[in-house]
Amino acid sequence: MITRLEDIVDRARQGPKRTVVVPMADDLEVLQAIKMAMDQGLIDPFLLGPKKKIEVLLAQVGLVVSPDRIVDEELSTKAATLAVDLVKHERGAILMKGLLSTADFLRPIVNKDNQLVKNGLLSHVALIQSPYYHKLLCITDAAMNIQPGFVEKVKIIENAVGLLHSLGNSLPKVAVLGPVETVNHKIESTEHAAMLSQMNREGQMKECLVDGPLALDNAISMEAAHHKGIKSEVAGDADILLAPDLNSGNILYKSALFLGGSSAAAIIAGARVPIVLTSRADSSLSKFYSIALAVATFD
Amino acid sequence: MITRLEDIVDRARQGPKRTVVVPMADDLEVLQAIKMAMDQGLIDPFLLGPKKKIEVLLAQVGLVVSPDRIVDEELSTKAATLAVDLVKHERGAILMKGLLSTADFLRPIVNKDNQLVKNGLLSHVALIQSPYYHKLLCITDAAMNIQPGFVEKVKIIENAVGLLHSLGNSLPKVAVLGPVETVNHKIESTEHAAMLSQMNREGQMKECLVDGPLALDNAISMEAAHHKGIKSEVAGDADILLAPDLNSGNILYKSALFLGGSSAAAIIAGARVPIVLTSRADSSLSKFYSIALAVATFD
């Protein structure tokens, strides 16, 4: 049973090593996280980018990578395309963003010719370990989809549910967040929540329990939910929090980290391979956990 | 200098007692908070509602209120109107919601004939005390304005800045939150943030420093802001967080409480008198802090 981020590392350790392909790997902090994951026996690296610079940084980090696993490439767009090619030809299992723009990194991934996107939508899925919650809490989407409509939200839920399935949770509880518990036509998030909950009840979204709108307190606090008289299998025990939009998802994720002492792992879900896209602001431990999460999603 | 909620109680204690008018005061938890504030010498109560029921609850709470300060009234809409009349005739200084709907409570307050709303907009202002921040943090708007436009955001900032002025902070730092630090035409919150910041620089919003868009991490963590190379007097040291909308404001507030161990006080600002509108989910300590905050806002 996975209840802490360390459990994810344990799970990742149980399987075979996976190859992580990093376009523009000339990034000290990314290489530090790669080293941590190698030290734990989780991964092999495949590095693309300016070779000389990468080698200097590898020495700095104290990391030894065989020369045939470093491809010299100055251009970030080319490195990103090469990385996707490697994954398509099964020479890599995980993609991780190096020192290039998110747009350049994602372009070949979302390119339809490459058939890497499963249900038509990539989404950011974070797992946070909070001192104020009894299990890992999945927050989505904190980084990718700006103003998801109803159809996009179905896919965002599918991506997060799929991730938790792969971690052994066969019936994740999804709380669709809103600022109130009632459906209000002036608040679109509450309308979406009602539609998503009803779809789930009617069997259109399977292998999960969806309920909402739930305000955050009632999604994660049994006491708050009881106090408000809310009867729901999800309330107070959510595995997944679906944020109304990017504004609120980003704030929720960062609040858990910066106003809540949480640790986090995050991946981009929805592609045929897990994608690690950490930001400069993430700690190296958080980057390491994210790599471990990517490895752990393989059955 | 006010850095903790207890400092607000101290400040409230220094001034004269204020009369709190409570329509439909037949609510055990409201009366418990009223008792705490009376025990601290902060307030006198003026209770309206079903008298018999109120008296039973007063006995239960162990509170003695002189009979001429209890007005028998069965109808909540009438009690709300009476409460506003009392405030207009300076027989009360603070309004506090009892056991009636928020809509019924607010109707006579926002009624233009009563001239109680100062700049045309009421907004919810919460002060949270977080174990992860070095001072009190004001979050707005977590409860009232669903999708504030640019003009409404100016007023929401004015209301929060006015509150902090009244607590002795002469130049509050306002972080306008967004999911990114750049202006993006696909993300309205970032456009609003840029406009608000520029207005402030040009002197259109005075006696405060406004900057944004700032993601939450950069608004409240100096380390995160440095890491990202953000130069701003607000970043890492915000006094006020302006949320993009109700979805995100509500999530931010509740995350601080339920995923962050914060305590909170909150009032509705923008009226000629402070308004205490706590929700059933608030702890009695939080309700007490909210009453103290209302008292402390008087100069």
Coordinates of C-alpha atoms in Angstrom, one line a residue:
Chain A
M1 CA 0.0 0.0 0.0
I2 CA 1.4 3.4 -1.0
T3 CA 0.8 6.1 1.6
R4 CA 4.1 8.0 1.4
L5 CA 6.5 9.2 -1.3
E6 CA 9.1 6.8 0.1
D7 CA 6.7 3.9 -0.7
I8 CA 6.8 5.1 -4.3
V9 CA 10.6 4.9 -4.3
D10 CA 10.3 1.4 -2.8
R11 CA 7.9 0.3 -5.5
A12 CA 10.2 1.8 -8.2
R13 CA 13.1 -0.2 -6.7
Q14 CA 11.2 -3.4 -7.1
G15 CA 11.0 -3.3 -10.9
P16 CA 13.8 -3.3 -13.5
K17 CA 15.8 -0.1 -14.2
R18 CA 14.1 2.2 -16.7
T19 CA 16.0 4.4 -19.2
V20 CA 15.3 8.2 -18.7
V21 CA 15.9 10.2 -21.9
V22 CA 16.8 13.9 -21.1
P23 CA 17.0 16.4 -24.0
M24 CA 19.3 19.3 -23.2
A25 CA 20.7 17.6 -20.1
D26 CA 23.2 20.4 -19.4
D27 CA 21.3 21.3 -16.2
L28 CA 23.1 20.8 -12.9
E29 CA 19.9 20.2 -10.9
V30 CA 18.4 17.8 -13.3
L31 CA 21.7 15.8 -13.3
Q32 CA 21.7 15.8 -9.5
A33 CA 18.3 14.3 -9.5
I34 CA 19.3 11.8 -12.1
K35 CA 22.3 10.8 -9.9
M36 CA 20.0 10.3 -6.9
A37 CA 17.8 8.0 -8.9
M38 CA 20.8 6.1 -10.3
D39 CA 22.2 5.7 -6.8
Q40 CA 18.9 4.1 -5.8
G41 CA 19.2 1.7 -8.8
L42 CA 16.0 3.1 -10.4
I43 CA 17.2 4.3 -13.8
D44 CA 19.8 4.5 -16.6
P45 CA 20.3 7.8 -18.2
F46 CA 20.3 8.8 -21.9
L47 CA 21.5 12.4 -22.2
L48 CA 21.2 14.7 -25.2
G49 CA 22.6 18.2 -25.5
P50 CA 25.9 20.0 -25.7
K51 CA 28.3 17.1 -24.9
K52 CA 31.2 19.1 -23.5
K53 CA 29.0 21.1 -21.1
I54 CA 27.2 17.9 -20.0
E55 CA 30.5 16.2 -19.3
V56 CA 31.7 19.1 -17.1
L57 CA 28.5 19.0 -15.1
L58 CA 28.6 15.2 -14.8
A59 CA 32.1 15.5 -13.3
Q60 CA 30.8 18.2 -11.0
V61 CA 27.9 16.0 -9.8
G62 CA 30.2 13.0 -9.6
L63 CA 28.2 11.0 -12.1
V64 CA 29.7 8.5 -14.6
V65 CA 27.7 7.9 -17.8
S66 CA 28.9 5.7 -20.6
P67 CA 29.9 7.8 -23.7
D68 CA 27.4 6.0 -26.0
R69 CA 24.6 7.3 -23.7
I70 CA 25.5 11.0 -24.4
V71 CA 24.4 12.4 -27.7
D72 CA 26.0 15.7 -28.7
E73 CA 23.4 18.1 -29.9
E74 CA 23.5 21.9 -29.6
L75 CA 19.9 22.6 -30.8
S76 CA 17.2 22.2 -28.2
T77 CA 14.4 21.5 -30.8
K78 CA 16.5 18.8 -32.4
A79 CA 17.4 17.3 -29.0
A80 CA 13.7 17.1 -28.1
T81 CA 12.9 15.4 -31.4
L82 CA 15.7 13.0 -31.0
A83 CA 14.5 12.2 -27.4
V84 CA 11.1 11.3 -28.7
D85 CA 12.6 9.2 -31.5
L86 CA 14.5 7.2 -28.9
V87 CA 11.4 6.6 -26.9
K88 CA 9.4 5.6 -30.0
H89 CA 12.1 3.0 -30.8
E90 CA 12.0 1.7 -27.3
R91 CA 15.5 2.8 -26.5
G92 CA 14.1 4.9 -23.6
A93 CA 11.1 4.5 -21.3
I94 CA 10.7 7.9 -19.6
L95 CA 11.2 11.5 -21.0
M96 CA 12.6 14.1 -18.7
K97 CA 12.9 17.8 -19.5
G98 CA 16.3 19.3 -19.4
L99 CA 17.4 22.9 -20.0
L100 CA 14.9 23.9 -22.7
S101 CA 11.6 25.6 -22.9
T102 CA 8.6 23.6 -22.0
A103 CA 7.1 24.4 -25.4
D104 CA 10.2 23.0 -27.2
F105 CA 10.2 20.0 -25.0
L106 CA 6.6 19.2 -25.5
R107 CA 6.3 19.9 -29.3
P108 CA 7.4 16.5 -30.6
I109 CA 5.5 14.8 -27.8
V110 CA 2.2 16.3 -28.7
N111 CA 2.9 16.0 -32.5
K112 CA 0.2 13.6 -33.7
D113 CA 2.5 11.8 -36.1
N114 CA 4.4 10.5 -33.1
Q115 CA 1.2 9.0 -31.6
L116 CA 2.5 9.5 -28.1
V117 CA -0.6 11.1 -26.5
K118 CA -3.1 8.5 -25.4
N119 CA -6.5 10.1 -24.9
G120 CA -5.7 13.4 -26.7
L121 CA -4.7 15.3 -23.6
L122 CA -1.6 15.6 -21.4
S123 CA -2.1 16.8 -17.9
H124 CA 0.0 17.6 -14.8
V125 CA -0.5 15.2 -11.9
A126 CA 1.2 15.9 -8.6
L127 CA 1.3 13.6 -5.6
I128 CA 1.8 15.5 -2.4
Q129 CA 2.7 14.1 1.0
S130 CA 1.2 16.5 3.6
P131 CA 1.7 16.4 7.3
Y132 CA -2.0 17.3 7.5
Y133 CA -3.4 14.4 5.5
H134 CA -3.5 10.6 6.2
K135 CA -2.3 9.5 2.7
L136 CA -0.8 10.8 -0.5
L137 CA -3.0 13.4 -2.2
C138 CA -3.1 13.8 -5.9
I139 CA -3.6 17.3 -7.2
T140 CA -4.5 18.0 -10.8
D141 CA -4.0 20.1 -12.9
A142 CA -1.4 22.5 -11.4
A143 CA 0.7 23.3 -14.5
M144 CA -0.7 22.5 -18.0
N145 CA -4.3 23.0 -18.8
I146 CA -5.3 26.7 -18.4
Q147 CA -9.1 26.6 -18.6
P148 CA -10.2 23.0 -19.1
G149 CA -13.7 22.5 -20.3
F150 CA -15.9 19.6 -19.3
V151 CA -14.5 17.2 -21.9
E152 CA -10.9 18.1 -20.9
K153 CA -11.8 17.5 -17.2
V154 CA -13.0 14.0 -18.0
K155 CA -9.5 13.3 -19.6
I156 CA -7.7 15.0 -16.7
I157 CA -9.5 12.7 -14.3
E158 CA -8.7 9.7 -16.5
N159 CA -5.1 10.6 -16.5
A160 CA -4.9 10.9 -12.7
V161 CA -7.0 7.8 -12.1
G162 CA -4.8 5.9 -14.5
L163 CA -1.7 7.0 -12.5
L164 CA -3.2 5.8 -9.2
H165 CA -4.3 2.5 -10.7
S166 CA -0.7 1.9 -11.8
L167 CA 0.3 2.6 -8.2
G168 CA -2.1 -0.1 -7.0
N169 CA -5.1 2.0 -5.9
S170 CA -7.9 0.2 -7.8
L171 CA -10.7 2.6 -6.9
P172 CA -9.4 6.2 -6.4
K173 CA -11.7 8.7 -4.9
V174 CA -11.9 11.9 -6.9
A175 CA -13.2 15.1 -5.3
V176 CA -14.2 17.7 -7.9
L177 CA -13.4 21.0 -6.2
G178 CA -15.5 24.1 -6.1
P179 CA -16.0 27.0 -3.7
V180 CA -19.3 25.6 -2.5
E181 CA -21.1 22.3 -2.3
T182 CA -24.1 23.3 -4.3
V183 CA -24.5 23.5 -8.1
N184 CA -24.6 27.2 -9.0
H185 CA -25.1 28.3 -12.6
K186 CA -22.8 31.3 -11.9
I187 CA -19.9 29.1 -11.0
E188 CA -19.0 26.8 -13.9
S189 CA -16.7 24.6 -11.7
T190 CA -19.8 23.5 -9.8
E191 CA -21.7 22.6 -13.0
H192 CA -18.8 20.6 -14.2
A193 CA -18.6 18.9 -10.9
A194 CA -22.2 17.8 -11.0
M195 CA -21.9 16.5 -14.5
L196 CA -18.7 14.6 -13.7
S197 CA -20.2 13.1 -10.6
Q198 CA -23.3 12.0 -12.4
M199 CA -21.3 10.5 -15.3
N200 CA -19.4 8.4 -12.8
R201 CA -22.6 7.2 -11.1
E202 CA -24.0 6.2 -14.4
G203 CA -20.8 4.2 -15.2
Q204 CA -19.3 6.4 -17.8
M205 CA -16.1 6.9 -15.8
K206 CA -15.2 3.5 -14.4
E207 CA -12.9 2.3 -11.6
C208 CA -13.0 5.4 -9.6
L209 CA -15.5 7.3 -7.4
V210 CA -16.2 10.9 -8.4
D211 CA -18.1 13.4 -6.2
G212 CA -18.5 17.1 -6.3
P213 CA -18.7 20.0 -6.1
L214 CA -16.9 19.8 -2.8
A215 CA -15.0 22.7 -1.2
L216 CA -11.5 21.7 -0.2
D217 CA -12.3 21.4 3.5
N218 CA -15.0 18.9 2.8
A219 CA -12.9 17.0 0.3
I220 CA -10.1 16.3 2.8
S221 CA -11.5 16.7 6.3
M222 CA -13.9 14.1 7.6
E223 CA -14.7 16.4 10.5
A224 CA -15.6 19.3 8.2
A225 CA -17.7 17.0 6.0
H226 CA -19.6 15.6 9.0
H227 CA -20.0 19.1 10.4
K228 CA -21.6 20.1 7.2
G229 CA -23.8 17.0 7.0
I230 CA -22.3 15.8 3.7
K231 CA -22.8 12.2 2.8
S232 CA -20.3 11.1 0.3
E233 CA -17.8 8.2 0.0
V234 CA -15.3 10.8 -1.3
A235 CA -15.7 13.6 1.2
G236 CA -12.9 13.6 3.8
D237 CA -11.0 10.8 2.1
A238 CA -10.2 12.0 -1.4
D239 CA -7.3 10.5 -3.3
I240 CA -7.5 13.0 -6.2
L241 CA -8.4 16.7 -6.1
L242 CA -9.5 18.0 -9.4
A243 CA -9.0 21.7 -9.4
P244 CA -11.4 24.0 -11.3
D245 CA -8.7 25.4 -13.5
L246 CA -5.0 26.3 -13.7
N247 CA -5.3 29.4 -11.4
S248 CA -6.7 27.3 -8.6
G249 CA -4.7 24.1 -9.3
N250 CA -1.4 26.0 -9.3
I251 CA -2.4 27.8 -6.1
L252 CA -3.5 24.5 -4.4
Y253 CA -0.3 22.7 -5.3
K254 CA 2.0 25.6 -4.2
S255 CA 0.0 26.2 -1.1
A256 CA 0.5 22.6 -0.1
L257 CA 4.2 23.0 -0.6
F258 CA 4.9 26.6 0.6
L259 CA 2.1 27.1 3.2
G260 CA 1.8 23.4 4.2
G261 CA 5.1 21.7 4.5
S262 CA 4.3 19.1 1.9
S263 CA 6.7 17.1 -0.3
A264 CA 5.8 16.4 -3.8
A265 CA 6.3 14.3 -6.9
A266 CA 4.8 15.2 -10.2
I267 CA 4.6 13.8 -13.7
I268 CA 2.9 14.7 -16.9
A269 CA 0.3 12.0 -17.6
G270 CA -1.6 11.1 -20.7
A271 CA 1.3 10.1 -22.9
R272 CA 2.4 6.5 -23.7
V273 CA 5.5 7.1 -21.6
P274 CA 5.7 9.0 -18.3
I275 CA 7.1 12.5 -18.6
V276 CA 9.1 14.2 -15.9
L277 CA 8.8 18.0 -16.2
T278 CA 10.0 19.5 -13.1
S279 CA 10.4 23.3 -12.7
R280 CA 13.4 25.2 -11.5
A281 CA 11.6 25.9 -8.2
D282 CA 11.3 22.2 -7.3
S283 CA 13.8 20.9 -4.8
S284 CA 16.2 18.2 -6.0
L285 CA 14.4 15.8 -3.6
S286 CA 11.2 16.6 -5.3
K287 CA 12.8 16.1 -8.7
F288 CA 14.1 12.7 -7.5
Y289 CA 10.6 11.7 -6.3
S290 CA 9.2 12.7 -9.6
I291 CA 11.7 10.3 -11.4
A292 CA 10.8 7.6 -8.9
L293 CA 7.1 8.2 -9.6
A294 CA 7.7 7.8 -13.4
V295 CA 9.5 4.5 -12.8
A296 CA 6.8 3.3 -10.4
T297 CA 4.0 3.7 -12.9
F298 CA 5.3 0.7 -14.9
D299 CA 3.5 -2.4 -13.9
Chain B
M1 CA 3.4 45.6 15.3
I2 CA 0.8 43.0 14.5
T3 CA 2.3 39.7 13.5
R4 CA 0.0 37.2 15.1
L5 CA -3.7 36.8 15.7
E6 CA -3.2 37.3 19.4
D7 CA -1.8 40.7 18.6
I8 CA -5.1 41.6 17.1
V9 CA -6.9 40.5 20.2
D10 CA -4.4 42.7 22.2
R11 CA -5.1 45.7 19.9
A12 CA -8.9 45.1 20.2
R13 CA -8.5 45.1 24.0
Q14 CA -6.9 48.5 24.0
G15 CA -9.9 50.3 22.6
P16 CA -13.4 50.7 24.0
K17 CA -15.9 47.9 23.9
R18 CA -17.9 47.8 20.7
T19 CA -21.5 46.6 20.3
V20 CA -22.0 43.6 18.1
V21 CA -25.4 43.3 16.6
V22 CA -26.4 39.7 15.7
P23 CA -29.6 39.0 13.7
M24 CA -31.0 35.5 14.5
A25 CA -28.6 35.0 17.4
D26 CA -30.2 31.6 18.2
D27 CA -26.9 29.8 17.2
L28 CA -24.9 28.0 19.9
E29 CA -21.5 28.5 18.2
V30 CA -22.0 32.1 17.5
L31 CA -23.0 32.7 21.1
Q32 CA -20.0 30.8 22.3
A33 CA -17.7 33.1 20.2
I34 CA -19.7 36.1 21.6
K35 CA -19.0 34.9 25.1
M36 CA -15.3 34.5 24.4
A37 CA -15.1 38.1 23.1
M38 CA -17.1 39.4 26.1
D39 CA -14.9 37.5 28.5
Q40 CA -11.9 39.3 26.9
G41 CA -13.8 42.7 27.4
L42 CA -13.9 43.3 23.7
I43 CA -17.7 43.7 23.0
D44 CA -21.2 44.1 24.2
P45 CA -23.8 42.1 22.4
F46 CA -27.1 43.1 20.9
L47 CA -29.1 40.0 20.0
L48 CA -32.1 39.7 17.7
G49 CA -34.1 36.6 17.0
P50 CA -36.5 34.2 18.7
K51 CA -36.1 35.4 22.3
K52 CA -37.1 32.1 24.1
K53 CA -34.6 30.1 22.1
I54 CA -31.9 32.6 22.5
E55 CA -32.4 32.6 26.3
V56 CA -32.1 28.8 26.5
L57 CA -28.8 28.9 24.5
L58 CA -27.5 31.8 26.6
A59 CA -28.0 29.7 29.7
Q60 CA -26.3 26.8 28.0
V61 CA -23.3 28.9 27.1
G62 CA -23.3 30.5 30.6
L63 CA -23.8 34.0 29.2
V64 CA -25.7 36.8 30.9
V65 CA -27.2 39.5 28.5
S66 CA -29.4 42.3 29.8
P67 CA -33.0 41.8 28.6
D68 CA -33.1 45.2 26.8
R69 CA -30.3 43.9 24.5
I70 CA -32.4 41.0 23.3
V71 CA -35.0 41.8 20.7
D72 CA -37.7 39.2 20.0
E73 CA -38.0 38.5 16.3
E74 CA -39.1 35.3 14.6
L75 CA -38.5 36.4 11.0
S76 CA -34.9 36.4 9.8
T77 CA -35.4 39.0 7.1
K78 CA -36.9 41.3 9.7
A79 CA -34.1 40.6 12.1
A80 CA -31.5 41.5 9.5
T81 CA -33.3 44.8 8.6
L82 CA -33.6 45.6 12.3
A83 CA -29.9 44.9 12.8
V84 CA -28.9 47.3 10.0
D85 CA -31.3 50.0 11.5
L86 CA -29.5 49.7 14.9
V87 CA -26.1 50.2 13.2
K88 CA -27.4 53.1 11.2
H89 CA -28.6 54.8 14.4
E90 CA -25.3 54.1 16.0
R91 CA -26.7 51.7 18.5
G92 CA -24.3 49.0 17.2
A93 CA -20.8 49.1 15.7
I94 CA -20.4 45.7 14.2
L95 CA -22.7 43.3 12.4
M96 CA -22.4 39.6 12.9
K97 CA -24.4 36.9 11.0
G98 CA -26.4 34.5 13.2
L99 CA -28.6 31.6 12.1
L100 CA -29.9 33.0 8.8
S101 CA -28.9 32.7 5.2
T102 CA -26.1 34.8 3.9
A103 CA -28.4 36.3 1.3
D104 CA -31.0 37.3 4.0
F105 CA -28.2 38.7 6.2
L106 CA -26.6 40.8 3.5
R107 CA -29.7 42.1 1.7
P108 CA -30.3 45.2 3.9
I109 CA -26.6 45.8 4.1
V110 CA -26.2 46.1 0.3
N111 CA -29.5 47.9 0.0
K112 CA -28.4 51.3 -1.5
D113 CA -30.9 53.2 0.6
N114 CA -29.0 52.3 3.7
Q115 CA -25.7 53.7 2.3
L116 CA -23.7 51.2 4.2
V117 CA -21.4 50.0 1.3
K118 CA -18.4 52.4 0.9
N119 CA -16.9 51.8 -2.5
G120 CA -19.7 49.8 -4.0
L121 CA -18.2 46.4 -3.3
L122 CA -18.1 44.1 -0.3
S123 CA -15.4 41.5 -0.1
H124 CA -14.2 38.8 2.1
V125 CA -10.8 39.4 3.8
A126 CA -9.2 36.7 5.8
L127 CA -6.1 37.0 7.9
I128 CA -4.3 33.7 8.4
Q129 CA -1.5 32.9 10.8
S130 CA 0.6 30.1 9.2
P131 CA 3.4 28.1 10.8
Y132 CA 5.1 28.5 7.4
Y133 CA 5.1 32.3 7.1
H134 CA 6.8 35.0 9.0
K135 CA 3.8 37.3 9.5
L136 CA 0.0 37.4 9.1
L137 CA -1.1 36.8 5.6
C138 CA -4.2 38.4 4.2
I139 CA -6.1 36.3 1.6
T140 CA -8.9 37.8 -0.5
D141 CA -11.5 37.0 -1.8
A142 CA -12.2 33.5 -0.5
A143 CA -16.0 33.8 -0.1
M144 CA -17.9 36.6 -1.8
N145 CA -17.0 37.7 -5.3
I146 CA -17.3 34.9 -7.8
Q147 CA -15.5 36.2 -10.9
P148 CA -14.3 39.7 -10.2
G149 CA -13.4 41.8 -13.2
F150 CA -10.6 44.3 -13.2
V151 CA -12.7 47.1 -11.6
E152 CA -13.9 44.7 -8.9
K153 CA -10.3 43.7 -8.2
V154 CA -9.3 47.3 -7.6
K155 CA -12.0 47.5 -5.0
I156 CA -11.1 44.2 -3.4
I157 CA -7.5 45.4 -3.0
E158 CA -8.7 48.7 -1.6
N159 CA -10.8 46.8 1.0
A160 CA -7.9 44.6 2.1
V161 CA -5.4 47.5 2.1
G162 CA -7.9 49.6 4.1
L163 CA -8.1 46.8 6.7
L164 CA -4.4 46.5 7.0
H165 CA -4.1 50.3 7.3
S166 CA -6.5 50.2 10.2
L167 CA -4.3 47.6 11.8
G168 CA -1.3 49.8 11.6
N169 CA 0.4 48.6 8.4
S170 CA 0.8 51.8 6.4
L171 CA 2.2 50.3 3.2
P172 CA 0.9 46.7 2.7
K173 CA 2.5 44.6 0.0
V174 CA -0.1 43.1 -2.4
A175 CA 0.8 40.1 -4.5
V176 CA -1.6 39.6 -7.4
L177 CA -1.6 35.9 -7.9
G178 CA -1.4 34.0 -11.1
P179 CA -0.2 30.6 -12.2
V180 CA 2.9 32.1 -13.9
E181 CA 5.0 35.3 -13.6
T182 CA 4.5 36.4 -17.2
V183 CA 1.6 38.2 -18.8
N184 CA -0.3 35.7 -20.9
H185 CA -3.3 36.7 -22.9
K186 CA -4.8 33.2 -22.4
I187 CA -4.8 33.7 -18.6
E188 CA -6.9 36.7 -17.6
S189 CA -5.5 36.7 -14.1
T190 CA -2.1 37.6 -15.4
E191 CA -3.5 40.5 -17.5
H192 CA -5.4 41.8 -14.5
A193 CA -2.2 41.5 -12.4
A194 CA -0.2 43.5 -14.9
M195 CA -2.8 46.3 -15.1
L196 CA -3.1 46.5 -11.3
S197 CA 0.7 46.6 -10.8
Q198 CA 1.0 49.4 -13.4
M199 CA -1.9 51.4 -11.9
N200 CA -0.1 51.2 -8.5
R201 CA 3.2 52.3 -10.0
E202 CA 1.5 55.3 -11.6
G203 CA 0.0 56.3 -8.3
Q204 CA -3.6 55.3 -9.0
M205 CA -3.7 53.0 -6.0
K206 CA -2.0 54.6 -3.1
E207 CA -0.5 53.6 0.2
C208 CA 0.3 50.1 -0.9
L209 CA 2.7 48.2 -3.1
V210 CA 1.1 46.0 -5.8
D211 CA 3.0 43.5 -7.9
G212 CA 2.0 40.6 -10.1
P213 CA 1.4 38.3 -11.7
L214 CA 3.2 36.2 -9.1
A215 CA 2.7 32.5 -8.5
L216 CA 2.1 31.7 -4.9
D217 CA 5.6 30.4 -4.2
N218 CA 7.2 33.6 -5.4
A219 CA 4.7 35.7 -3.5
I220 CA 5.5 34.2 -0.1
S221 CA 8.9 32.6 -0.4
M222 CA 12.0 34.8 -0.7
E223 CA 14.0 31.7 -1.6
A224 CA 11.7 30.8 -4.4
A225 CA 11.7 34.4 -5.7
H226 CA 15.5 34.6 -5.6
H227 CA 15.7 31.2 -7.3
K228 CA 13.6 32.5 -10.1
G229 CA 15.5 35.8 -10.3
I230 CA 12.4 37.8 -9.5
K231 CA 13.1 41.4 -8.4
S232 CA 10.2 42.8 -6.6
E233 CA 9.5 44.5 -3.3
V234 CA 6.5 42.3 -2.9
A235 CA 7.8 38.9 -3.8
G236 CA 8.6 36.7 -0.8
D237 CA 7.1 39.2 1.6
A238 CA 3.5 39.7 0.6
D239 CA 1.0 41.0 3.2
I240 CA -2.0 40.5 0.9
L241 CA -2.6 37.8 -1.6
L242 CA -5.2 38.7 -4.2
A243 CA -6.6 35.5 -5.6
P244 CA -7.6 35.3 -9.3
D245 CA -11.2 34.4 -8.5
L246 CA -13.5 32.7 -6.0
N247 CA -12.4 29.2 -7.1
S248 CA -8.8 29.9 -6.3
G249 CA -9.4 32.2 -3.3
N250 CA -11.6 29.6 -1.6
I251 CA -9.1 26.9 -2.2
L252 CA -6.1 29.0 -1.0
Y253 CA -7.9 29.9 2.2
K254 CA -9.0 26.4 2.9
S255 CA -5.7 24.9 2.0
A256 CA -3.9 27.2 4.5
L257 CA -6.4 26.0 7.1
F258 CA -6.8 22.3 6.3
L259 CA -3.5 21.5 4.5
G260 CA -1.4 24.0 6.4
G261 CA -2.3 24.2 10.1
S262 CA -3.1 27.9 9.9
S263 CA -5.5 29.8 12.2
A264 CA -7.7 32.5 10.7
A265 CA -9.8 35.5 11.3
A266 CA -12.0 36.9 8.6
I267 CA -14.4 39.8 8.1
I268 CA -16.4 41.3 5.2
A269 CA -14.8 44.6 4.4
G270 CA -16.1 47.4 2.3
A271 CA -19.1 48.5 4.5
R272 CA -19.1 51.4 6.9
V273 CA -19.1 48.9 9.7
P274 CA -17.1 45.7 9.9
I275 CA -19.1 42.6 9.3
V276 CA -18.5 39.2 10.8
L277 CA -19.7 36.4 8.6
T278 CA -18.3 33.2 9.8
S279 CA -19.3 29.9 8.5
R280 CA -20.4 26.8 10.3
A281 CA -17.1 25.1 9.4
D282 CA -15.1 27.7 11.3
S283 CA -13.8 26.8 14.7
S284 CA -15.1 28.8 17.7
L285 CA -11.6 30.2 18.1
S286 CA -11.6 31.4 14.5
K287 CA -15.0 33.0 15.1
F288 CA -13.6 34.7 18.2
Y289 CA -10.6 36.0 16.3
S290 CA -13.0 37.3 13.6
I291 CA -14.9 39.3 16.2
A292 CA -11.6 40.6 17.6
L293 CA -10.5 41.6 14.1
A294 CA -13.7 43.6 13.6
V295 CA -13.1 45.4 16.9
A296 CA -9.4 46.0 16.1
T297 CA -10.3 47.8 12.8
F298 CA -11.6 50.8 14.7
D299 CA -8.9 53.5 15.1

